[in-house]
XYZ file of C-alpha atoms in Angstrom:
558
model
C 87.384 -24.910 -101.812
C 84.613 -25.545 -99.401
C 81.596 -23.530 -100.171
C 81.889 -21.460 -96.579
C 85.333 -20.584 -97.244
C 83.972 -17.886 -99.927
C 83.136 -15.485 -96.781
C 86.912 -15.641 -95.900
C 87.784 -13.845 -99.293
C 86.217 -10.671 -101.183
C 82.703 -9.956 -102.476
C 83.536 -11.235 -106.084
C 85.555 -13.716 -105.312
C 83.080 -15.120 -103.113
C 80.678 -14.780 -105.560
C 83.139 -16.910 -108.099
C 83.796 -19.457 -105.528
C 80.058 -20.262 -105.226
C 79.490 -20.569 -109.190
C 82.663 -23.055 -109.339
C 81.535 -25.195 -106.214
C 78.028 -25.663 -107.826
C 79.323 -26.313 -111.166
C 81.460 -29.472 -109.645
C 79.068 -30.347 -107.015
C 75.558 -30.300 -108.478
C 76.153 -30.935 -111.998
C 74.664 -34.257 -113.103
C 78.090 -37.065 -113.384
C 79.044 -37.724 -116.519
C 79.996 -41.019 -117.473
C 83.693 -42.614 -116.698
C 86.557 -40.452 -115.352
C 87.632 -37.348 -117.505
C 91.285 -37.081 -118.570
C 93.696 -34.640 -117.465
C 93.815 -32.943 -120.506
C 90.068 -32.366 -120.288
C 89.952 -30.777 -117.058
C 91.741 -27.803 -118.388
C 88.983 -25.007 -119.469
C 89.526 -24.390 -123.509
C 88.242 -20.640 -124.389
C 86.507 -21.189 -127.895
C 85.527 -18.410 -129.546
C 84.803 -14.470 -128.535
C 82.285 -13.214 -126.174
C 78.965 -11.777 -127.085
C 76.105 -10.039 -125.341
C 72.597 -10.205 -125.781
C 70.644 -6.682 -124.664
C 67.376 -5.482 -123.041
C 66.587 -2.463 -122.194
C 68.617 -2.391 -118.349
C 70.313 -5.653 -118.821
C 72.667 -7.874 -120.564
C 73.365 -11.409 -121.419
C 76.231 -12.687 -121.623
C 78.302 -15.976 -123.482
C 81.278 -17.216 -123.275
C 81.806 -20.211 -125.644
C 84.092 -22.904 -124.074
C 84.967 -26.669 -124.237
C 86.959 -28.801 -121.236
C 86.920 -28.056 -117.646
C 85.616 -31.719 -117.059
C 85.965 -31.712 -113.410
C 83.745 -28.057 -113.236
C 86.124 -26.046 -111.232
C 86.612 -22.881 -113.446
C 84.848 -19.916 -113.064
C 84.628 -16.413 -114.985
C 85.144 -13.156 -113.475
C 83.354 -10.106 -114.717
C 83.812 -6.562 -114.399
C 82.016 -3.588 -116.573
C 81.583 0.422 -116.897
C 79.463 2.492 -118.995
C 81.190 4.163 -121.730
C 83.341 7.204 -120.773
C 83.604 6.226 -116.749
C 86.786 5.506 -115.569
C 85.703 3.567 -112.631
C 85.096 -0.472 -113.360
C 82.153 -2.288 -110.839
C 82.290 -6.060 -110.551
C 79.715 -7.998 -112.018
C 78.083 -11.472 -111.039
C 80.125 -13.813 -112.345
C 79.325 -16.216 -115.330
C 77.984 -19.924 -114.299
C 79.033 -23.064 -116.323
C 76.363 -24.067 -118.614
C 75.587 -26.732 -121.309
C 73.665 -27.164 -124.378
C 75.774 -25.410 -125.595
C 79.008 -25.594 -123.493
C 79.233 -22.418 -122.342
C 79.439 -19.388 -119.476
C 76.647 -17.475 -119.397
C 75.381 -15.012 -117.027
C 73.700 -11.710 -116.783
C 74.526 -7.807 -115.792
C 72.086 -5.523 -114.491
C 70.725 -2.500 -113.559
C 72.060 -0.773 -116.313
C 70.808 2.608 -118.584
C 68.984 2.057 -121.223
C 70.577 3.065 -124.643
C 73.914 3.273 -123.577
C 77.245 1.415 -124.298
C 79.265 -0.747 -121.707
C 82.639 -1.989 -121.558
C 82.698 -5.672 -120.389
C 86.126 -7.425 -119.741
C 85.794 -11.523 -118.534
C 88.748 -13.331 -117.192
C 88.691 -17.028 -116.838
C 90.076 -18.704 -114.377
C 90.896 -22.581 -113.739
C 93.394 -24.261 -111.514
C 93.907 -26.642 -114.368
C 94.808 -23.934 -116.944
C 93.138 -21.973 -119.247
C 93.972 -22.547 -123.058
C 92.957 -19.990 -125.660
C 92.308 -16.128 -124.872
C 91.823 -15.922 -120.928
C 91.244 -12.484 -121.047
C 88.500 -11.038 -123.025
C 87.293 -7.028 -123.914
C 84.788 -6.139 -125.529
C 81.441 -3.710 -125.767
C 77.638 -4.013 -126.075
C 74.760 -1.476 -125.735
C 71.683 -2.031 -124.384
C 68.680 -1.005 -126.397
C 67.267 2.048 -126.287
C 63.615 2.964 -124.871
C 62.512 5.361 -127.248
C 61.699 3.884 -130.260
C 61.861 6.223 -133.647
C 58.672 5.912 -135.709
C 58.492 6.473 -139.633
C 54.858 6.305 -139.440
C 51.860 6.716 -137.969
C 48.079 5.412 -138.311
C 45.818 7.292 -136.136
C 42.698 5.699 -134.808
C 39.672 7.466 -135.137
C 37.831 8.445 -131.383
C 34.950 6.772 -130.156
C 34.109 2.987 -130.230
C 34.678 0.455 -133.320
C 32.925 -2.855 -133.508
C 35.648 -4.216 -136.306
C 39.024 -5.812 -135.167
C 42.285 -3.816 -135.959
C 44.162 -5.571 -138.421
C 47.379 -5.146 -138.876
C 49.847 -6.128 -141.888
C 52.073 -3.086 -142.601
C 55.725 -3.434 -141.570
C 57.838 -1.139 -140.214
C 61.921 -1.478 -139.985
C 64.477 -1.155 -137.397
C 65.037 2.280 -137.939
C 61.822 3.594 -138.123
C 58.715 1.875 -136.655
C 54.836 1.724 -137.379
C 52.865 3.631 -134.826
C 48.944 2.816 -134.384
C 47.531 5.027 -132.081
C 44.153 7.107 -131.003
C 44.064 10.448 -133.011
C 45.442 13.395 -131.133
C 43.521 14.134 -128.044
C 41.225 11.692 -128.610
C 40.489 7.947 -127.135
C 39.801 5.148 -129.266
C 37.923 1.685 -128.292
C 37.303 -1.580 -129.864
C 34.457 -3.561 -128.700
C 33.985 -6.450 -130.682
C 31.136 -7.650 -128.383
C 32.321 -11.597 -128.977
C 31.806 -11.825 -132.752
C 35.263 -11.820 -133.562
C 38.447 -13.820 -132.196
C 40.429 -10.293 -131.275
C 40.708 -6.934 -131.074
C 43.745 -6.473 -132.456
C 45.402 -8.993 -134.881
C 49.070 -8.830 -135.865
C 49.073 -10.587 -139.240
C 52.193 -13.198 -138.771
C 55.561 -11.768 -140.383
C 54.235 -8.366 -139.480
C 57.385 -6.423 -137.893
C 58.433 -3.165 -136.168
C 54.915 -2.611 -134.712
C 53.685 -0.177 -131.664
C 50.491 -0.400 -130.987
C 49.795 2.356 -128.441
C 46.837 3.863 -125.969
C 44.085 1.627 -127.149
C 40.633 0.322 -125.312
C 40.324 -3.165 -126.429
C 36.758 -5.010 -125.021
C 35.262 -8.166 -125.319
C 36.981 -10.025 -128.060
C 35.669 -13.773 -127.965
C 39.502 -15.166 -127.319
C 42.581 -12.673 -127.290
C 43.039 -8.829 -127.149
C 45.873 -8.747 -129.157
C 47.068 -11.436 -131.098
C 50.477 -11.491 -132.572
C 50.939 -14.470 -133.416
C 54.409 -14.915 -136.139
C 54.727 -11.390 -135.383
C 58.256 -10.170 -133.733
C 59.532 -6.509 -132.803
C 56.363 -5.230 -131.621
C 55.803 -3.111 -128.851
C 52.461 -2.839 -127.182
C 51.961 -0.630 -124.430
C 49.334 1.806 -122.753
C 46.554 -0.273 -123.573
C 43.812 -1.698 -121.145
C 42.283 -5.243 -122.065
C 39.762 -6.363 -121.081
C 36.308 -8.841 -121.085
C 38.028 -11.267 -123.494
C 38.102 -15.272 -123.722
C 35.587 -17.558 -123.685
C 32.580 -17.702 -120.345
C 33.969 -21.009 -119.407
C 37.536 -21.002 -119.867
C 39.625 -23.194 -122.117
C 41.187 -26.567 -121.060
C 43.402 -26.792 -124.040
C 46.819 -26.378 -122.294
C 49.676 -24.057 -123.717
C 46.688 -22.621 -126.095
C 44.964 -20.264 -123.107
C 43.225 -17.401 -123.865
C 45.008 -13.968 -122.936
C 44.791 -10.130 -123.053
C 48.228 -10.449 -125.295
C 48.614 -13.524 -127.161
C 51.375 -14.694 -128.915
C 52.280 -17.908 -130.799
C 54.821 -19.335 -133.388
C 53.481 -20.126 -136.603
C 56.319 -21.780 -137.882
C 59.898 -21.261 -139.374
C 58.566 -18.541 -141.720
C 56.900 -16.743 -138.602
C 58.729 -17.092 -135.909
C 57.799 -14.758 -132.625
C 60.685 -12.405 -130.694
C 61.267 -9.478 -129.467
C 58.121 -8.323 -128.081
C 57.593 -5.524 -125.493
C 54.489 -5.595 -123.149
C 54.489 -2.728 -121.004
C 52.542 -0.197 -119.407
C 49.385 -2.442 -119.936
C 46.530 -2.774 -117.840
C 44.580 -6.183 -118.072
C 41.874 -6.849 -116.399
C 38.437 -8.216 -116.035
C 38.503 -11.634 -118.367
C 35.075 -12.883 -119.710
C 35.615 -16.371 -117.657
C 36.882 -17.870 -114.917
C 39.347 -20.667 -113.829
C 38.789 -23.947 -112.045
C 40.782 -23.975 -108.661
C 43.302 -26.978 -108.171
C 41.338 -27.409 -104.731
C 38.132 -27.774 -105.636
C 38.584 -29.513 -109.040
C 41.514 -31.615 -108.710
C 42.916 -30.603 -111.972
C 44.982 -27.829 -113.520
C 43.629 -24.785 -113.538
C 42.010 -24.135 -117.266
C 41.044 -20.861 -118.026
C 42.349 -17.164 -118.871
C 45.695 -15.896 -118.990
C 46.958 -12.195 -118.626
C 49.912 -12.557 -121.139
C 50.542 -16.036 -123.141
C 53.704 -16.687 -125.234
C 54.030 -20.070 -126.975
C 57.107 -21.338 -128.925
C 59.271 -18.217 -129.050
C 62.676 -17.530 -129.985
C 62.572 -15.349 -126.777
C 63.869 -11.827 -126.357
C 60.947 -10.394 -124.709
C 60.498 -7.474 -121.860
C 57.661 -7.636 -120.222
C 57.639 -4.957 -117.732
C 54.826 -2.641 -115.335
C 51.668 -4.338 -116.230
C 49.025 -4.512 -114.034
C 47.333 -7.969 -114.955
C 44.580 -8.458 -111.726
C 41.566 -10.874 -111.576
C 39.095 -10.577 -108.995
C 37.141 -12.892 -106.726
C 34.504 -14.005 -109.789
C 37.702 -14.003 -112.652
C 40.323 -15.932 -111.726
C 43.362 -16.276 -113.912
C 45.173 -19.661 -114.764
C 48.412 -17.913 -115.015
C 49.108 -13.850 -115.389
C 52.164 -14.739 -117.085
C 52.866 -18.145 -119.232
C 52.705 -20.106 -121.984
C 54.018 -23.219 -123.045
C 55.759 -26.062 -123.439
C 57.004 -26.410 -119.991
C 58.847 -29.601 -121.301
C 61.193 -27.698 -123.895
C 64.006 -25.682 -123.850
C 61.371 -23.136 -125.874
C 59.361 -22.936 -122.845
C 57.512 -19.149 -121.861
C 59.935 -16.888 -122.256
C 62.364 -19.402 -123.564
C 65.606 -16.746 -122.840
C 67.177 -13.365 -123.056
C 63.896 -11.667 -121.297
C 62.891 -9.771 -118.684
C 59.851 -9.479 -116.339
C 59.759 -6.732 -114.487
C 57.860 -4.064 -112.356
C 54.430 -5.771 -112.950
C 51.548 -6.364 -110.310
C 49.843 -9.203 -110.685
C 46.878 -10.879 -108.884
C 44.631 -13.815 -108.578
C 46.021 -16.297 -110.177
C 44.532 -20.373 -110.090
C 48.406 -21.696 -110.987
C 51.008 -19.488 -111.417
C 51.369 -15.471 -110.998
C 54.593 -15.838 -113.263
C 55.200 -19.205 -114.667
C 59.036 -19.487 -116.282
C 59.124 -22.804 -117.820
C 61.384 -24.173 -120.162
C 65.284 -23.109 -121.030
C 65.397 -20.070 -119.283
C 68.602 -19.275 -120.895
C 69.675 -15.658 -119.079
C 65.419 -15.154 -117.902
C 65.193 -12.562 -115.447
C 62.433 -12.042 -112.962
C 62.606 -9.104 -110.334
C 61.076 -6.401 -109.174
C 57.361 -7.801 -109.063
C 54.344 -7.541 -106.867
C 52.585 -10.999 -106.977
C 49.641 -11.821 -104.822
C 46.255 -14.145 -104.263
C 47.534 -16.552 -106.465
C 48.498 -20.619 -105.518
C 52.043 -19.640 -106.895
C 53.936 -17.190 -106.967
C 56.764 -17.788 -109.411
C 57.077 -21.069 -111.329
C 60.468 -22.112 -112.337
C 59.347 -26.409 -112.897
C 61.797 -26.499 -115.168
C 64.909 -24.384 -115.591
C 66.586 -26.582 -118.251
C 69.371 -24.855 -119.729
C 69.719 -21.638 -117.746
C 70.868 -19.337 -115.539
C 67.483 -18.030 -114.139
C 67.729 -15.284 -111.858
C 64.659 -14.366 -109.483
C 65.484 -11.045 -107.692
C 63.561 -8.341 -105.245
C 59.805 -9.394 -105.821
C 56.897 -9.713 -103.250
C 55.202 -12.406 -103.052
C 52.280 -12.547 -101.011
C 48.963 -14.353 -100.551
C 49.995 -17.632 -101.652
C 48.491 -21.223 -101.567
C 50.929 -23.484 -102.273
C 54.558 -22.193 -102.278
C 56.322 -18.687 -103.410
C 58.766 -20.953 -105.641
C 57.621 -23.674 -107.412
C 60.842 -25.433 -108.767
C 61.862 -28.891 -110.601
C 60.654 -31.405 -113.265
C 60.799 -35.357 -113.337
C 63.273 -37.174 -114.813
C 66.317 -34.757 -114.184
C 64.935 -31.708 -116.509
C 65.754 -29.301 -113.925
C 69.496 -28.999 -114.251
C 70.163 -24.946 -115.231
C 71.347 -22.426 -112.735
C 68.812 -20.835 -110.910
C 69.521 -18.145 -108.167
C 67.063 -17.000 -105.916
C 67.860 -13.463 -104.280
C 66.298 -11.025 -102.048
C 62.748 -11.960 -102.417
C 59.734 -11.652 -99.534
C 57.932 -14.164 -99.610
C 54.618 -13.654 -96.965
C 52.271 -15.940 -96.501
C 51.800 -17.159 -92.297
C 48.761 -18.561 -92.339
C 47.975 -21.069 -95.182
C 50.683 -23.821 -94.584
C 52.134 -22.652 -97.989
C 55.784 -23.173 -98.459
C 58.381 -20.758 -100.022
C 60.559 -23.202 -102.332
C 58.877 -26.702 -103.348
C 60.249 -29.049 -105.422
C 55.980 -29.406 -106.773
C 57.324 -30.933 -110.246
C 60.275 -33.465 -109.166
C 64.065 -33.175 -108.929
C 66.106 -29.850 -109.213
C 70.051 -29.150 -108.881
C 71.899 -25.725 -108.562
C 69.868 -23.449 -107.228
C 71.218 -20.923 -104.781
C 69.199 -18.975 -102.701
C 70.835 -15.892 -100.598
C 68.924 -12.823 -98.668
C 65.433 -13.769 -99.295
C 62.472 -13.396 -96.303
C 60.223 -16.578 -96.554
C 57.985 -15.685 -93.528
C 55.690 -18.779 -94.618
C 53.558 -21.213 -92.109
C 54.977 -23.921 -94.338
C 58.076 -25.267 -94.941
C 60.562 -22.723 -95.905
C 62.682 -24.886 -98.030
C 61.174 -28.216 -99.538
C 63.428 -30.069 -101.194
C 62.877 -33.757 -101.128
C 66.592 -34.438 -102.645
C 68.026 -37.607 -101.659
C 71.747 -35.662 -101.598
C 72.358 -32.333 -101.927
C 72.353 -30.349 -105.223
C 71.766 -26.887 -104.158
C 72.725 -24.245 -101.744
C 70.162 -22.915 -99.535
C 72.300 -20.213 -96.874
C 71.653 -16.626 -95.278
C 67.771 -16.468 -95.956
C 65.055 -15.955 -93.350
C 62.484 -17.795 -92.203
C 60.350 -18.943 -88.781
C 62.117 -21.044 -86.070
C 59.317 -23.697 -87.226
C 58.301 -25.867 -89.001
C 62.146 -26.315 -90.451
C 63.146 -27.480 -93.512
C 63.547 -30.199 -95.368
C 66.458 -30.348 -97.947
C 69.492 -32.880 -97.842
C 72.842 -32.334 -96.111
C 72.666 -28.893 -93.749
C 71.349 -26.118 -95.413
C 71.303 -22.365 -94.287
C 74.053 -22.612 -91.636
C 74.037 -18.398 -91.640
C 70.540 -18.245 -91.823
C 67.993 -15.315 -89.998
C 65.973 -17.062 -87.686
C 62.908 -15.349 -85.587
C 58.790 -15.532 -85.456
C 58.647 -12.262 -87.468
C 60.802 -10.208 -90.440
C 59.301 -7.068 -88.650
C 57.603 -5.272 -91.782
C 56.344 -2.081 -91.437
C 52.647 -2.144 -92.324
C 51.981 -5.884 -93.497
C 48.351 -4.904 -93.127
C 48.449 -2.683 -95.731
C 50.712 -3.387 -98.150
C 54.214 -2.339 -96.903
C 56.749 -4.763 -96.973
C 59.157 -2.741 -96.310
C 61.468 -3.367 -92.507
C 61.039 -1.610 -89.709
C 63.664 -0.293 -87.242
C 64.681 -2.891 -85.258
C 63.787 -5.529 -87.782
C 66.209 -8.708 -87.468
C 66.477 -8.786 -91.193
C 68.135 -5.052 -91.435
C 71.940 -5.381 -92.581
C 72.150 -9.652 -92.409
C 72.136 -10.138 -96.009
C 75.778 -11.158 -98.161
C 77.165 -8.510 -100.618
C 76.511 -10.308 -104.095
C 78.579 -8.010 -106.805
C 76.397 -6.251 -109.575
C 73.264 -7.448 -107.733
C 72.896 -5.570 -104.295
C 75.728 -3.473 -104.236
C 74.617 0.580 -102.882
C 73.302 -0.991 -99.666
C 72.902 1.590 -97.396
C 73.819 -0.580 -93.616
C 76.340 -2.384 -92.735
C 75.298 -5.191 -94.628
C 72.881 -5.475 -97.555
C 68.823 -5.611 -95.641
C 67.370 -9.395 -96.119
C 64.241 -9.544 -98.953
C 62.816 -7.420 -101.910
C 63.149 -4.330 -100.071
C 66.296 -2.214 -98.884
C 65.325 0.344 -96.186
C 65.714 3.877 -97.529
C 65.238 2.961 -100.913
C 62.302 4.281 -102.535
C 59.219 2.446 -103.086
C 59.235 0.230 -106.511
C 57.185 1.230 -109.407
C 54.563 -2.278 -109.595
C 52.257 -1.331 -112.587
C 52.059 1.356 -115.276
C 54.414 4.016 -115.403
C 51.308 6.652 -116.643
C 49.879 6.548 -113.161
C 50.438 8.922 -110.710
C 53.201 8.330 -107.427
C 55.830 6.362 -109.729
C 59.521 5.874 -108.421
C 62.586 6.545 -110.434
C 64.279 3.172 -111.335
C 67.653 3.575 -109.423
C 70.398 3.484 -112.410
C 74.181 2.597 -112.541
């Protein structure tokens, strides 16, 4: 089925139709002409679910279904509701064969019923139909113990080696009433040190200055929480040009088998103020070396990092707030199964969020990003699906969306929804393909008000679908085939108070109810129609930043 005839049908279906076309379309041809017998989708094994706090990930094992025309339909309730809400469906993925896709929006700590039906004009062997349950973990974390810190200002790092368990963790925290800082003035490499194999760790509420590389370093650590904490004055004066080892406010890194890194949460943080700086790629013609705000290297993934404020300013520039390395491996920062959420982060020499690597079920929404040369980087998405969903992006020298790798790298599913993009006056584009070839990406009900190209994708035949975004009349784009046949055309979005802040649409705006319903993603519009970028008139203003500050807005539940 053409890829337009999806509006003729309902909002799932729709949705389905999409996720088949791209699998046939844009995956990479295999060699020689399948059989028959191999286009029929083979169901392998049961489902299974992999939790955050307001999400889920989702796999479907699978062989067959050479030709990449089946699709899986999901739909999902919370435990004890009797009404069922369509999900987005699962994509086709390899490595392994697989569906795999994502629900969200969900409650914290609660169980969900999931049912998946796959579908495939060739036939479905094995179990088409699959139930099953999953809960999503729970926020409040039960503590067995805790080690108070004493008030006032140490000069010694924090070192910590005692364990905790699953069901009860280890709590380090200023003594009751009290605030507790450690400056460690440069002489030592952090604040805090997380001794590797350390487990079921919070670290709480702590003023950590000045350490000569990280804050906190957690390296081989995994189920740790740190939150509450403000970091800053660390890293070295001139920045560090050793790539995928930067120096950060959190700092994480595998050390091997035996240590292996997972399962961290990052909130509620505010970093700030590094000791150095970072080279610009103007001026120096080089990747940016210098500080990071959070760095994760070599994880098994599972991470949420969620309402940090990680901000530079005009004398200490960040390489990237969020990264890590190695772009060039499936194990790339975040690797999978994470979420980054609800944080504000600004100037930024590369990348304000840089997603590099499998991205296996990575999810990215609900950020404020700004003064930065990028505002999410996505160079590659190897394994995926990658979903990018409701941030801001503003302030921007280069593009909102950097996107691909050379040599074919890029091949995951990565969808691109209802982001604003701003940025009229640089030149800067909103998707670039900076780092070579990319296939499946879909893009639907973003604002990319850029003086750039809107789309820049130098594709010599088509391997993604760009539709129903909007952007300028000029300068165009430049992507194979003809892209965005539905899209929002017109010299502004109409924001409410750009000048200040407020992305937000005005009455009158041409991107109020032109968006495409997209099940389990936008559904609760308000309009006729779901509102084009980040921001859905009448919805309340998003929580960028800590949650302990004052004016925060409740996260808006299903």
């Amino acid at each position: 089925m053409p890829l337009n005839a999806m509006l003729q049908s309902s909002a799932a279906a729709r949705f389905a139709v999409l996720l088949a076309a791209l699998s046939a379309a844009f995956l990479l041809p295999a060699a020689g002409a399948p059989a028959a017998s191999d286009n029929r989708l083979t169901v392998k094994g049961p489902p299974s679910a992999v939790p955050t706090f307001q999400c889920l990930g989702l796999y479907l094992p699978c062989a067959g279904d050479a030709n990449e025309n089946a699709s899986v339909l999901v739909r999902y309730r919370r435990a004890g509701e009797a009404a069922w809400r369509e999900g987005p469906p699962l994509v086709s993925c390899e490595t392994p064969r697989e569906f795999r896709g994502s629900l969200f929006g969900l409650v914290s700590g609660a169980t969900y019923e999931i049912e998946l039906e796959a579908r495939d004009p060739d036939g479905v062997a094995g179990e088409a139909k699959a139930a099953f349950s999953a809960r999503t973990l729970d926020e409040k974390f039960p503590v067995v113990r805790t080690i108070r810190i004493a008030a006032g200002t140490r000069a010694e790092p924090l070192v910590i080696d005692l364990s905790g368990t699953a069901r009860g963790y280890v709590l380090y925290a200023p003594a009751e009433g009290g605030k507790a800082t450690i400056d460690v003035a440069g002489k030592h490499p952090a604040c805090v040190v997380i001794r590797p194999g350390t487990s079921y760790v919070i670290v709480r509420g702590l003023r950590l200055l000045n350490a000569a590389h990280h804050g906190v370093d957690a390296s081989g650590a995994h189920h740790l929480v740190i939150e509450r904490c403000e970091i800053a004055g660390w890293g070295r004066p001139g920045g560090n040009e050793k790539e995928g080892d930067m120096d950060a406010g959190v700092y994480a890194r595998q050390r091997g088998r035996d240590a292996p890194v997972s399962d961290l949460v990052i909130q509620d943080n505010h970093i700030h103020a590094p000791r150095g700086d970072t080279n610009s790629w103007q001026e120096s013609k080089r990747h940016p070396a210098g500080p990071q705000g959070i760095t994760l290297v070599e994880t098994d993934g599972r991470h949420i990092l969620r309402y940090n404020r990680i901000e530079g300013d005009a004398k200490h520039w960040f390489n990237d707030g969020i990264g890590g390395g190695w772009n060039d491996t499936d194990r790339g920062s975040p690797h999978r199964d994470s979420d980054i959420h609800g944080n504000e982060i600004r100037y930024c020499r590369d990348d304000a969020v840089e997603s590099e690597g499998g991205n296996v079920n990575v999810r990215i929404w609900g950020n404020r990003l700004a003064n930065t040369y990028t505002g999410v980087a996505l160079a590659p998405v190897r394994r995926g699906p990658a979903y990018v969903l409701r941030n801001v992006i503003t302030d921007f020298d280069e593009c909102a969306f950097k996107l691909g790798w050379p040599e074919n790298h890029s091949v995951g599913p990565l969808f691109i929804f209802h982001n604003t993009a701003v940025e009229p006056s640089r030149g800067a584009a909103g998707l670039e393909d900076a780092g070579g070839p990319y296939r499946r990406i879909v893009t639907r009900n973003n604002i990319l008000a850029v003086g750039g190209r809107p789309i820049y994708d130098r594709a010599k035949e088509v391997a993604s679908d760009y539709d129903h975004d909007f952007f300028p009349p000029e300068p165009g784009l430049v992507a194979p085939g003809k892209p965005e046949p539905h899209a929002v055309r017109a010299p502004k979005p109409g924001f409410v108070r750009p000048e200040t802040g407020d992305f937000s649409l005005a009455p009158g705006s041409p991107a109020l109810d032109r968006g495409l319903p997209l099940p389990g993603l936008n559904d609760g519009f308000r309009g006729k129609a779901p509102d084009l970028g980040a921001l859905e008139q009448g919805d309340p203003t998003p929580r960028y930043g800590p949650r302990t500050e004052a004016g925060s807005a409740p996260v808006r539940e299903r």
